[in-house]
Short mmCIF file of C-alpha atoms in Angstrom, two decimals:
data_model
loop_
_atom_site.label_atom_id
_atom_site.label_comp_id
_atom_site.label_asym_id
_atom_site.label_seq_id
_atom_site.Cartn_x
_atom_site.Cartn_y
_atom_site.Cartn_z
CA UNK A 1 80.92 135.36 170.48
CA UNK A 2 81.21 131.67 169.03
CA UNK A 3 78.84 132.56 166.30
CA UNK A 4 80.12 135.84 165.83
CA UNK A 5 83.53 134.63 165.11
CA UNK A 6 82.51 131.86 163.13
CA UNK A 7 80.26 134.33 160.95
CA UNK A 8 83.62 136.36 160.77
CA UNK A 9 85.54 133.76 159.67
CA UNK A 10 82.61 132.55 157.08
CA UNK A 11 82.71 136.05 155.19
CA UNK A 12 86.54 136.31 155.29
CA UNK A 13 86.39 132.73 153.53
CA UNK A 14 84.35 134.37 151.13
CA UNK A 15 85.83 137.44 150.58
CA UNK A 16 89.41 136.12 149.28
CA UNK A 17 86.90 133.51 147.34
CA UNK A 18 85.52 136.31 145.94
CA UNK A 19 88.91 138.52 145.01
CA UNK A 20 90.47 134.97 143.68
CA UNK A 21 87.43 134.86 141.62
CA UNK A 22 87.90 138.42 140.10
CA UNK A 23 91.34 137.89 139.73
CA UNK A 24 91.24 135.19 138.24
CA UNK A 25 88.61 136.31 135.73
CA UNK A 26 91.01 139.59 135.21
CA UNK A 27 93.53 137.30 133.98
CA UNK A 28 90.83 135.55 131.87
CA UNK A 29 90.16 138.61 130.11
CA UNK A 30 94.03 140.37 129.71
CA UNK A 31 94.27 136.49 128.51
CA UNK A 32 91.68 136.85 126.00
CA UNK A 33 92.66 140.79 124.60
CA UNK A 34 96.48 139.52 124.47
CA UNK A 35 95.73 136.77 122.08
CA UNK A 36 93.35 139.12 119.95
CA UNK A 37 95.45 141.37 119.98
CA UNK A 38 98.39 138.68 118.70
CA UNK A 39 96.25 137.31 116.22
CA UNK A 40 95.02 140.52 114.76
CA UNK A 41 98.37 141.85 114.70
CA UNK A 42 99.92 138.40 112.73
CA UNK A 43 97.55 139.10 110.13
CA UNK A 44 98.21 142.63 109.51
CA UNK A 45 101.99 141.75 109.34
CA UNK A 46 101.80 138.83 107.08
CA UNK A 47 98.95 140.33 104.87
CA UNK A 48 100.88 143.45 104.01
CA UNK A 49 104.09 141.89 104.03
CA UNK A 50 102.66 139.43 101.44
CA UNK A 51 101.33 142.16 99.38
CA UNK A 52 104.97 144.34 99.55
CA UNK A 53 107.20 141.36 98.89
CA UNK A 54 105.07 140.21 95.49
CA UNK A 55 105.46 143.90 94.69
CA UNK A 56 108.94 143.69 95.11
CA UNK A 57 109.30 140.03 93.45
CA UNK A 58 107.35 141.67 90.25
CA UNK A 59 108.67 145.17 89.54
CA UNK A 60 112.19 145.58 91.51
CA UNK A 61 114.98 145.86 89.44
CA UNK A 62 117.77 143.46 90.44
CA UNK A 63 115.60 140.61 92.46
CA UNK A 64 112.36 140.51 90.35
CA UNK A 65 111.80 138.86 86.52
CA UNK A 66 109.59 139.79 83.83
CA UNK A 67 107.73 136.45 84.52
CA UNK A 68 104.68 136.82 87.05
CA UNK A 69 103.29 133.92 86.05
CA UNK A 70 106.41 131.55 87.28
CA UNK A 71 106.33 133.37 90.60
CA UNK A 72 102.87 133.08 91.14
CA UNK A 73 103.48 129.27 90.53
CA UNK A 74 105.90 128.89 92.35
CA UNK A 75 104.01 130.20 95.24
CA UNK A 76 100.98 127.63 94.41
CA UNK A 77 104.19 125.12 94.35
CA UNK A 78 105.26 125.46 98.16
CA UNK A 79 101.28 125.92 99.28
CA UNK A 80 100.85 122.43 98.09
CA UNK A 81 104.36 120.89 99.49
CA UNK A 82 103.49 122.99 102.81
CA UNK A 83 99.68 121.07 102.66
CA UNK A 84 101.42 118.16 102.02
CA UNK A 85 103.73 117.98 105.02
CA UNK A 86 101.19 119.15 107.40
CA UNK A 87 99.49 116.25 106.20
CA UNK A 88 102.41 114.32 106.53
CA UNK A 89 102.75 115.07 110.47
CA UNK A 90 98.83 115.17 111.48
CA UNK A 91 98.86 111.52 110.06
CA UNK A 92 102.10 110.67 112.16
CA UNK A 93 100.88 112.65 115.32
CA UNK A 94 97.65 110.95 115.03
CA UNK A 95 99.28 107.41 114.66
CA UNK A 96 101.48 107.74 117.75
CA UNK A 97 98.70 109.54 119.65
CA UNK A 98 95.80 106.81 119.43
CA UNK A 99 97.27 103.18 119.16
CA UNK A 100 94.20 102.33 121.25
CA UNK A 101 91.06 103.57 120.85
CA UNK A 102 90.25 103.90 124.31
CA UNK A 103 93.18 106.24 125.05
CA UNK A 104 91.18 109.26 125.31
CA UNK A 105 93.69 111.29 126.81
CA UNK A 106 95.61 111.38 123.89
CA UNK A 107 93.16 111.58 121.36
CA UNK A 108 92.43 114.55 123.41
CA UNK A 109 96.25 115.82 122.30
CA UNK A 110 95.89 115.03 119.02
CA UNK A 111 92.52 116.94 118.74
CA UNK A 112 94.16 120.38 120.34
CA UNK A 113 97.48 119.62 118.09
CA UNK A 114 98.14 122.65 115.63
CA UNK A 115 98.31 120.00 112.61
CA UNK A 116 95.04 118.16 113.49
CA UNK A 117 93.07 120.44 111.30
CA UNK A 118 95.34 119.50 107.93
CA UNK A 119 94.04 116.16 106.72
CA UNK A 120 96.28 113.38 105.03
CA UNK A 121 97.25 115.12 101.48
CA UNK A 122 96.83 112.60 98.71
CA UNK A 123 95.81 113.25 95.31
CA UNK A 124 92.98 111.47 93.51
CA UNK A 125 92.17 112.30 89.56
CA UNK A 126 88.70 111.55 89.67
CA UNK A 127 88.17 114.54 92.60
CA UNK A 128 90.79 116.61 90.79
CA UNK A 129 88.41 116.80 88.01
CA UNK A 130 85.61 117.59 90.06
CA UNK A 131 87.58 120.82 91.46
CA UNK A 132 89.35 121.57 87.61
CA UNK A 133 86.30 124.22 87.19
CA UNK A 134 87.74 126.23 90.53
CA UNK A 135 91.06 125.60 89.52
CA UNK A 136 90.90 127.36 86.53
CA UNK A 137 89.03 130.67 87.98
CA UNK A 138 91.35 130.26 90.97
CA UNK A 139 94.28 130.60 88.52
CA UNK A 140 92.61 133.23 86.56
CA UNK A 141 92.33 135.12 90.33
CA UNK A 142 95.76 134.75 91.28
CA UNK A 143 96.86 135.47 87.95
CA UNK A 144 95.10 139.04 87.36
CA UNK A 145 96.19 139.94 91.13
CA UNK A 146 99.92 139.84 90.61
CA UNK A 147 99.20 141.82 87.38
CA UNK A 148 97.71 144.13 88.93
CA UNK A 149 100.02 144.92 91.80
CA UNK A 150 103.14 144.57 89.33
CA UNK A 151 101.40 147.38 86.80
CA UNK A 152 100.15 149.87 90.08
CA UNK A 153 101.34 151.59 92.31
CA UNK A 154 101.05 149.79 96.13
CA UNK A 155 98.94 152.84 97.14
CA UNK A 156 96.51 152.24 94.38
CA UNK A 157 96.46 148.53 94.87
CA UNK A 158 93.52 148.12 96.86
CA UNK A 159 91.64 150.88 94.59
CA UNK A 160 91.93 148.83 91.67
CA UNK A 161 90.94 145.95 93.26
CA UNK A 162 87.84 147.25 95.32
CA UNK A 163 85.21 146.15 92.94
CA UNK A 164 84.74 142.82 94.69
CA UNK A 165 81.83 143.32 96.46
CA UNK A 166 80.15 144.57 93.43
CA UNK A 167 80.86 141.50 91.21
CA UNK A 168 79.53 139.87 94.42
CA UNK A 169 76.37 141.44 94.62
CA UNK A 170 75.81 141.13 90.77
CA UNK A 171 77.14 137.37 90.35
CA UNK A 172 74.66 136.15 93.21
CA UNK A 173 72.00 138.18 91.63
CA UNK A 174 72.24 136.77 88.22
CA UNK A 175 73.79 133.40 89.35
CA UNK A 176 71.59 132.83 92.77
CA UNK A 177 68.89 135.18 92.10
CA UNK A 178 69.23 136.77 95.26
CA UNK A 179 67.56 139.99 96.04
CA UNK A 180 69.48 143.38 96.79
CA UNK A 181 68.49 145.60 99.25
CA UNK A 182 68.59 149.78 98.83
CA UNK A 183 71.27 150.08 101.37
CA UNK A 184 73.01 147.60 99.82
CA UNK A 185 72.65 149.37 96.49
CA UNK A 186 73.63 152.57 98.19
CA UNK A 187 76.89 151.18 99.66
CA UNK A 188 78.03 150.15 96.09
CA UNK A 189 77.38 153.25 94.78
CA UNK A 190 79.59 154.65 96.70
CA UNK A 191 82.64 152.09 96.62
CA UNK A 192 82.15 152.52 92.46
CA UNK A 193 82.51 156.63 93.40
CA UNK A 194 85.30 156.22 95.62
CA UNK A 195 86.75 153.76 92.87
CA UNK A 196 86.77 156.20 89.75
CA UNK A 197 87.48 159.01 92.63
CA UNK A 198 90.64 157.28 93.25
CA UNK A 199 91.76 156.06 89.40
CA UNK A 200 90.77 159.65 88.61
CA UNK A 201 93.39 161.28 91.17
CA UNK A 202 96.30 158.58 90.33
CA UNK A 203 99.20 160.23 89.71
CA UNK A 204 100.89 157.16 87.82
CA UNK A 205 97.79 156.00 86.61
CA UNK A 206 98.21 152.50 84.60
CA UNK A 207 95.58 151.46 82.75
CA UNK A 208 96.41 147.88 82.03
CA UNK A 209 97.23 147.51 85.85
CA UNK A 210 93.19 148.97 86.43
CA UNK A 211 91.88 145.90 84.37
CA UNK A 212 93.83 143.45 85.72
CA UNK A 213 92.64 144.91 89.07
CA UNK A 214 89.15 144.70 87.92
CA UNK A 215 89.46 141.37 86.55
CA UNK A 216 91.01 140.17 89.55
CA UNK A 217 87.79 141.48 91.15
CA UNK A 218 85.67 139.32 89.21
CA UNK A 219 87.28 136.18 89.53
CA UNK A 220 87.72 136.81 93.10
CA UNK A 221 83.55 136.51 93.39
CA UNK A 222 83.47 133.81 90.56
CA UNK A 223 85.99 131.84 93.31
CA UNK A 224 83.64 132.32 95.90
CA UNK A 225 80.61 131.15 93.85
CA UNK A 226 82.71 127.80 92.86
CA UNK A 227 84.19 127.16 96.09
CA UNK A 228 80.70 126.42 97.66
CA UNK A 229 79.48 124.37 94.59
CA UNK A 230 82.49 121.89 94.93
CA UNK A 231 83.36 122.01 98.50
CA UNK A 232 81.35 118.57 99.33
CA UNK A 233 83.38 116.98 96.94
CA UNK A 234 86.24 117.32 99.69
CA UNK A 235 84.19 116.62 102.31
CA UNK A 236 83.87 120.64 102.71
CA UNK A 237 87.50 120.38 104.11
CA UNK A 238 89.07 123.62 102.57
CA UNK A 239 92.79 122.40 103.41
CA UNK A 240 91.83 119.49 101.05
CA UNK A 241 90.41 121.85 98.88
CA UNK A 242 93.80 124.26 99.39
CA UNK A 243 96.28 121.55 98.41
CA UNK A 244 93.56 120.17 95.13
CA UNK A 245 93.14 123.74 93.91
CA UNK A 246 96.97 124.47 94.35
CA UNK A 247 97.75 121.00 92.65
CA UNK A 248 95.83 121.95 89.69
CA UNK A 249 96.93 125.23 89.37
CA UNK A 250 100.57 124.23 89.12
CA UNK A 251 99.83 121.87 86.23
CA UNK A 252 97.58 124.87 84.72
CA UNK A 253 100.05 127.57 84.56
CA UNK A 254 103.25 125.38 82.89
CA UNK A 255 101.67 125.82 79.05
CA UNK A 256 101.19 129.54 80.15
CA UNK A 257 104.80 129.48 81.33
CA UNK A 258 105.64 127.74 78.25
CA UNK A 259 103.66 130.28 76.06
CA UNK A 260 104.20 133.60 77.28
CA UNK A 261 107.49 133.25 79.85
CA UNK A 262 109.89 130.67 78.46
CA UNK A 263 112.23 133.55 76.98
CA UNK A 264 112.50 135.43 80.07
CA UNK A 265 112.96 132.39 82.01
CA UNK A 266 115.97 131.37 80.00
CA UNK A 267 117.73 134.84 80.44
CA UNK A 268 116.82 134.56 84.14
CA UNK A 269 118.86 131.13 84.36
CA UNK A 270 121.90 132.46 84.85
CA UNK A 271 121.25 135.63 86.67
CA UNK A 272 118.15 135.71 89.06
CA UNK A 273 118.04 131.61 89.21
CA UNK A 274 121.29 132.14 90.95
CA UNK A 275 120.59 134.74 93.61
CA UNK A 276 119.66 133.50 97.01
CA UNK A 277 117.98 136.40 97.37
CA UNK A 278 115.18 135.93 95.04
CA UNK A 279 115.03 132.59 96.35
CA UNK A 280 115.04 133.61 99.90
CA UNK A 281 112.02 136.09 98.94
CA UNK A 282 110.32 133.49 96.63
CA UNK A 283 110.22 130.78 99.80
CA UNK A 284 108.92 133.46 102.09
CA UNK A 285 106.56 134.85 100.07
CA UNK A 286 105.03 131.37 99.21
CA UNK A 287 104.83 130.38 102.97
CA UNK A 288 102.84 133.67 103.68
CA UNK A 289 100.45 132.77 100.76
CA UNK A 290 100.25 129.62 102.60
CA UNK A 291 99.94 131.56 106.50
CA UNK A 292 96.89 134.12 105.08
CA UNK A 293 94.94 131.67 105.14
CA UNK A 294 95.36 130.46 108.82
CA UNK A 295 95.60 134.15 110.60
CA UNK A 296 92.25 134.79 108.44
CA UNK A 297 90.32 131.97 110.16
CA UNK A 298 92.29 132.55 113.55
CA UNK A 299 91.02 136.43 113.58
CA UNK A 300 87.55 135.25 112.44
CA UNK A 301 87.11 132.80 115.25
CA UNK A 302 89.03 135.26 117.74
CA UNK A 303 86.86 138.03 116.97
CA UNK A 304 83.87 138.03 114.50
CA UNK A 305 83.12 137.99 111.06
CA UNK A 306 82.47 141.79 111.08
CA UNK A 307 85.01 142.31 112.99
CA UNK A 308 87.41 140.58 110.73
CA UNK A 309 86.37 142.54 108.09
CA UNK A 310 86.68 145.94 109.84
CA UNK A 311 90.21 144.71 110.56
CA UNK A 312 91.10 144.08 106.81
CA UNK A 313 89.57 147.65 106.16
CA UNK A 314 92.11 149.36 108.52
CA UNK A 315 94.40 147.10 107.38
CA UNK A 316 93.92 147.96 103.88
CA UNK A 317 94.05 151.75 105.08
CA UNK A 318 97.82 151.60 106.62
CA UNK A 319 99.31 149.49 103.80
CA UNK A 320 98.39 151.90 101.27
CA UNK A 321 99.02 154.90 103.79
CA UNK A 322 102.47 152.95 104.03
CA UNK A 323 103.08 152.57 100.26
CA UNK A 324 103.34 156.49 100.22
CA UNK A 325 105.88 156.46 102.33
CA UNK A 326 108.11 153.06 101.89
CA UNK A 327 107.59 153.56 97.64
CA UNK A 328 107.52 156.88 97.77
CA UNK A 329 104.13 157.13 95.59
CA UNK A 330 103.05 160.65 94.24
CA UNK A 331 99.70 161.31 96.39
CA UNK A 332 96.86 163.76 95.37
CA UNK A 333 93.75 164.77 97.31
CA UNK A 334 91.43 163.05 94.80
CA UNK A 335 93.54 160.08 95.07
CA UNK A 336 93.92 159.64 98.54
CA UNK A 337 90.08 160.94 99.12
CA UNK A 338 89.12 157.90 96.39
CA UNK A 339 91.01 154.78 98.48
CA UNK A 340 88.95 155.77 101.73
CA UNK A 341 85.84 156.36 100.02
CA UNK A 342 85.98 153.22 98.59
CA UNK A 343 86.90 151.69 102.18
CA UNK A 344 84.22 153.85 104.15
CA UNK A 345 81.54 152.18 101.45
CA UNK A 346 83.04 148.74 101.96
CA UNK A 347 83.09 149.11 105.70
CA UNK A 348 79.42 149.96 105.36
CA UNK A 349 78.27 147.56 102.98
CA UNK A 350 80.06 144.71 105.54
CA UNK A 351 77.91 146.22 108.86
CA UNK A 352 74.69 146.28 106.03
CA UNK A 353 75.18 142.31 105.63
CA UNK A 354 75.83 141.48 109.00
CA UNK A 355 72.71 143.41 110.08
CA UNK A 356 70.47 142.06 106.84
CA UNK A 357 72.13 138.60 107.61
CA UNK A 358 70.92 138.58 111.54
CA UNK A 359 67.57 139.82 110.85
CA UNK A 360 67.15 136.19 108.38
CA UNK A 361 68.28 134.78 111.67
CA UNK A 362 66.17 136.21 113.75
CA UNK A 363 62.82 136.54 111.52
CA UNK A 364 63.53 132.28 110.57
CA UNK A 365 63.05 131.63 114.66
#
């Protein structure tokens, strides 16, 4: 009986072991899908709402200017101040945090701290000349992106600018000499269908705004091909890299300004310049040009790349699906038929990669 009771009592123990153990591990996991599911959901809402509010800033009447190119510095303006101050406070935070180097506890704080990733913003010519080369493509980038969403419809945005992956493939072909597989080759054949599908069905149709789209495009995979080449010259910090690039870029685009804005400007001094409003929308809009950048690396490490990009497709998908709606775009079969064509070939050309890219892995062990 002694034994009996004390095996009793032995699988009891273990039994609300056990059910703490799933429990727990239930909570683990709700845990786990909440924050995806928070993190996904942050970058859908600040990725279109980026996208609607430069549309708005560019071609509404009564908050926008003729004058992209001062709104798209402006938004390089309050990157730079944000990757200043978060510079600012990871230097305080790490000051008070480790007087002593054997206070490991809060080193440990400082190390889990939000700010802890933005190193101490300071600004030295002889590495701003070493990123000038980005700088300039990085402008060009920014530049032909607001063009082309102030010139197209929302709906038609992504369209127009869907010829990234095929500069891509192309640049590091020529550039890197990197070889290109059939599926591959099949996968931009049919984003290149889906893109003349799709400018071949829009109903307001802008050429101009389909250039700067495909310009944007290229210098979109020209960034990408600089970025590596002068990341170590930042210590392959890209927040150092984000405030450098954004430093330059605001000295860039004042002869531009001076050039091809200064009139409109000057009529906007005492109209616009005086609307909190446009301010209001300029300040936000900068700060989510600033925020992309963070949800994008918070959904990559919450997820995976693929999934990341699967989540910018659908994304893609409901902000142009949107635009019909909020902006009240004409849409056509052939034009609505193009944008997911061209998303169905990007999706596929992303799970292509990944699988090309694991089989490297797996065939270098």
């Amino acid at each position: 009986n002694f034994v009996a009771s004390r095996a009793l009592e032995q699988i009891n123990f273990l039994s609300s072991r056990c059910c703490c153990l799933v429990t727990s591990q239930q909570k683990r996991k709700m845990g786990d899908v909440n924050y995806i599911a928070s993190v996904v959901a942050a970058y859908w809402f600040i990725s279109i709402s980026m996208v609607y509010l430069n549309k708005i800033l560019m071609s509404s009447e009564g908050i926008s200017i003729p004058a992209p190119l001062f709104i798209t510095w402006f938004q390089c303006v309050v990157t730079a101040m944000i990757c200043w101050a978060a510079g600012k406070v990871s230097e305080t935070i790490q000051k008070r945090s480790s007087p002593l180097p054997t206070q490991e506890t809060d080193s440990k704080v400082h190390q889990s701290s939000f700010f802890s990733q933005f190193p101490k913003a300071e600004y030295r010519s002889a590495i701003g000349k070493k990123i000038f080369p980005l700088s300039v493509v990085f402008v060009g980038m920014i530049t032909f992106n607001n063009l082309c969403l102030k010139w197209v419809e929302v709906s038609f945005y992504n369209v127009a600018r869907s010829l990234t992956i095929v500069f891509n493939v192309v640049l590091s072909r020529v550039v890197l000499g990197s070889p290109t597989s059939p599926k591959t080759m099949a996968c931009l054949g049919i984003v290149i269908a889906g893109f003349f599908l799709g400018a071949r069905g829009e109903a307001n149709f802008s050429y101009k705004g389909t250039v700067a789209g495909i310009c944007s495009s290229l210098f979109v995979s020209l960034n990408s091909i600089f970025t590596k080449k002068v990341l170590p010259a930042v210590d392959n910090d890209h927040w150092k890299l984000t405030f450098y690039n954004n430093v330059n870029a605001v000295i860039l685009f004042l002869p531009l300004m001076a050039y091809f804005e200064a009139e409109a400007l000057l009529e906007a001094i005492g109209v616009q310049f005086l609307s909190p409003v446009f301010w209001g929308a300029m300040m936000v809009a900068g700060f989510f040009g600033f925020s992309i950048g963070i949800v994008t690396v918070l959904q990559i490490k919450a997820t995976s790349p693929l999934s990341h990009n699967i989540s910018g497709t659908a994304k893609a998908a409901v902000q142009s699906m949107m635009a019909f709606y909020i902006w009240k775009n004409p849409a056509t079969v052939m034009g609505v038929s193009g944008m997911f064509v061209v998303l169905g070939g990007s999706l596929l050309y992303t799970v292509v990669k990944m699988r090309e890219g694991s089989r490297k892995v797996a065939g270098g062990k």
